[in-house]
Short mmCIF file of C-alpha atoms in Angstrom, two decimals:
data_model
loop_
_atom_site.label_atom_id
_atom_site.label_comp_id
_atom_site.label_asym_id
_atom_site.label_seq_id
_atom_site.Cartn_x
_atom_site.Cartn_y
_atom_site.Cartn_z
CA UNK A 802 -11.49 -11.69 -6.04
CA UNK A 803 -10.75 -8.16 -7.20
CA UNK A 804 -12.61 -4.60 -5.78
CA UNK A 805 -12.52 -1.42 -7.02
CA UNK A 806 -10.58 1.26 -5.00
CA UNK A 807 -10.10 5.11 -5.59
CA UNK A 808 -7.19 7.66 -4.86
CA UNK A 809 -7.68 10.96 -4.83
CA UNK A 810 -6.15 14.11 -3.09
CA UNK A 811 -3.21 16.32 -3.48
CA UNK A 812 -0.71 13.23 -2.94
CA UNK A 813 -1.16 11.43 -6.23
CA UNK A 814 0.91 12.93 -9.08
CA UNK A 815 -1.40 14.26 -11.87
CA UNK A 816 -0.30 12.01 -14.42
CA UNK A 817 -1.63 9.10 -12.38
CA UNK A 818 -5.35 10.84 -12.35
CA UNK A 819 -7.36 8.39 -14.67
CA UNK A 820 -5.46 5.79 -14.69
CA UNK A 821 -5.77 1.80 -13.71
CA UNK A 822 -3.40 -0.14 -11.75
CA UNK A 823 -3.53 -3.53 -11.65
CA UNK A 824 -1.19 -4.50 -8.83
CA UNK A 825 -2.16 -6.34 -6.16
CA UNK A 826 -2.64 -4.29 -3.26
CA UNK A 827 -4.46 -5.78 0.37
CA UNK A 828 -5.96 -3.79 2.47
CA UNK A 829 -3.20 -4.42 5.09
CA UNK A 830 -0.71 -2.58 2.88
CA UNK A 831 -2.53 0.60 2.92
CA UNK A 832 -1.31 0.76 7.03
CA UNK A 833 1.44 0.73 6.46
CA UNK A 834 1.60 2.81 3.43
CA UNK A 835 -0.47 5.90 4.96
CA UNK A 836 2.03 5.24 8.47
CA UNK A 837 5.12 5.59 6.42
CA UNK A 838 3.74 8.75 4.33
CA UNK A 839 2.89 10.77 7.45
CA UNK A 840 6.55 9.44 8.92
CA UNK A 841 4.98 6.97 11.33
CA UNK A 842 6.47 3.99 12.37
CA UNK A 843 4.26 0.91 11.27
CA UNK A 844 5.77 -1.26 13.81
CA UNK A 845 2.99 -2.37 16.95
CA UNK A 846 5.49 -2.22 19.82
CA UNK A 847 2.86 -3.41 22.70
CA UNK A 848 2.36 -6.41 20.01
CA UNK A 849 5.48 -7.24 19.32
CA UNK A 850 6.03 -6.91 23.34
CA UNK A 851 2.89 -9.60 23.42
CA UNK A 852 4.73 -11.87 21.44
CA UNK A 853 2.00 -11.59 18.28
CA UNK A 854 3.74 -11.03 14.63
CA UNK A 855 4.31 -7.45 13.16
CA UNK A 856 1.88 -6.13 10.72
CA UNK A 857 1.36 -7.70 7.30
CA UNK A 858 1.59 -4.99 5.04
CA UNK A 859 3.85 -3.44 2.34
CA UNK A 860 4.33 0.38 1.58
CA UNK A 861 2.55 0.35 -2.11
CA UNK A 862 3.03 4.47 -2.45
CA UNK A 863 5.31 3.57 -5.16
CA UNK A 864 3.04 1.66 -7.22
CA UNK A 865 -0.04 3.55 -6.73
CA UNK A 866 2.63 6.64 -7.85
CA UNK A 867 3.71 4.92 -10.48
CA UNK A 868 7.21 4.72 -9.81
CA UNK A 869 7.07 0.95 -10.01
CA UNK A 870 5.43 -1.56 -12.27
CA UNK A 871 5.05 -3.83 -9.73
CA UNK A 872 3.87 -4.68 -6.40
CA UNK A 873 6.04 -6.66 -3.62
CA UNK A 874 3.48 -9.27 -3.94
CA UNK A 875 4.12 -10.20 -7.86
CA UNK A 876 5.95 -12.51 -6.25
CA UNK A 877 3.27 -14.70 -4.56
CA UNK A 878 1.44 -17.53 -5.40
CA UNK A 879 -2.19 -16.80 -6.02
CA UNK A 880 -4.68 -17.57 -3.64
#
């Protein structure tokens, strides 16, 4: 299944305005991408305290930038 996102804003370089990525982002990795680009940590302490997993989500500023080609999740088998 693919969906249409946007970005927009002062963030995203100008010579990314227009174009397509094709990565595969998940929602989850947008967390953790907006946590780490406002210096948050990403980690859920009281979770992680419960016992429950950490968050399942990648930083993808670099791809939506353009600085890399590919995602972290190139890697994974299809669903």
């Amino acid at each position: 299944i693919r969906t249409t996102t946007f970005v927009s804003g002062g963030y995203l370089p100008k010579d990314r305005y227009g174009k397509v990525e094709n990565g595969m982002i998940h929602v989850a990795d947008w967390y953790a991408t907006f946590c780490e680009m406002n210096g948050i940590d990403a980690e859920d302490t009281k979770a992680k305290a419960a016992g429950l997993p950490p968050i399942d989500g990648y930083n993808v500023w670099d791809l939506v930038t353009g600085i890399n080609e590919t995602s972290q999740a190139a890697g994974l088998p299809p669903i």
